[in-house]
Amino acid sequence: MQYWQRRSDLRWSHRAFNVSAYYGLKNPPFKHDALEPYMSQRTIEIHWGEHHWGYVEGLNRQLEKNDTLYGHTLDELIKVTYNNGNPLPEFNNAAQVWNHDFFWESMQQGGGNMPILGLLQQIEKDFGSFTNFREKFIEAALSLFGSGWVWLVCKSFVE
Ligand SMILES: [Fe+2]
């Protein structure tokens, strides 16, 4: 058992007579070698067991010192600590925890499926074809410095 797996069970801490909520390290919903050859087991273990774990630990350490932020969901905590564009010290760790959670939930062995129905129609409307969208999406990822982690966001379907 790795050290970060044991630490992931620490969701609650009892200090004095208070019970304080802490954020836990979510496990990726797949085996660590499931994304090979596109993402190696070593890469998963670095991003999950080191980066993600570090952001969770850092956030929990910060929250130990600021109990006014207890009781929020992670989404709420990000909004609160964003502080109308003047981020509090907890914002970066909270946002990175969310970003890593979202990343793991977005990946699956064998890749994603072809979009269907309204999403496919919107992609075809906005990009001309799914093939053209795919080319632009890959181009965006390859031209992004660092991780190449890009998203397609659909705010609403437009007629
Ligand atoms: Fe990472």
Short mmCIF file of C-alpha atoms and ligand atoms in Angstrom, two decimals, residues 46-48 51-52 55 96 100 104, ligand 1:
data_model
loop_
_atom_site.label_atom_id
_atom_site.label_comp_id
_atom_site.label_asym_id
_atom_site.label_seq_id
_atom_site.Cartn_x
_atom_site.Cartn_y
_atom_site.Cartn_z
CA ILE A 46 2.94 11.39 -10.28
CA HIS A 47 -0.19 13.42 -10.98
CA TRP A 48 -2.38 11.56 -8.51
CA HIS A 51 0.46 16.48 -7.36
CA HIS A 52 -3.16 15.76 -6.46
CA TYR A 55 -2.92 19.87 -3.25
CA GLN A 96 -6.12 22.27 -8.24
CA HIS A 100 -7.43 16.89 -10.77
CA TRP A 104 -9.65 11.72 -13.55
FE FE B 1 -1.00 17.16 -12.00
#
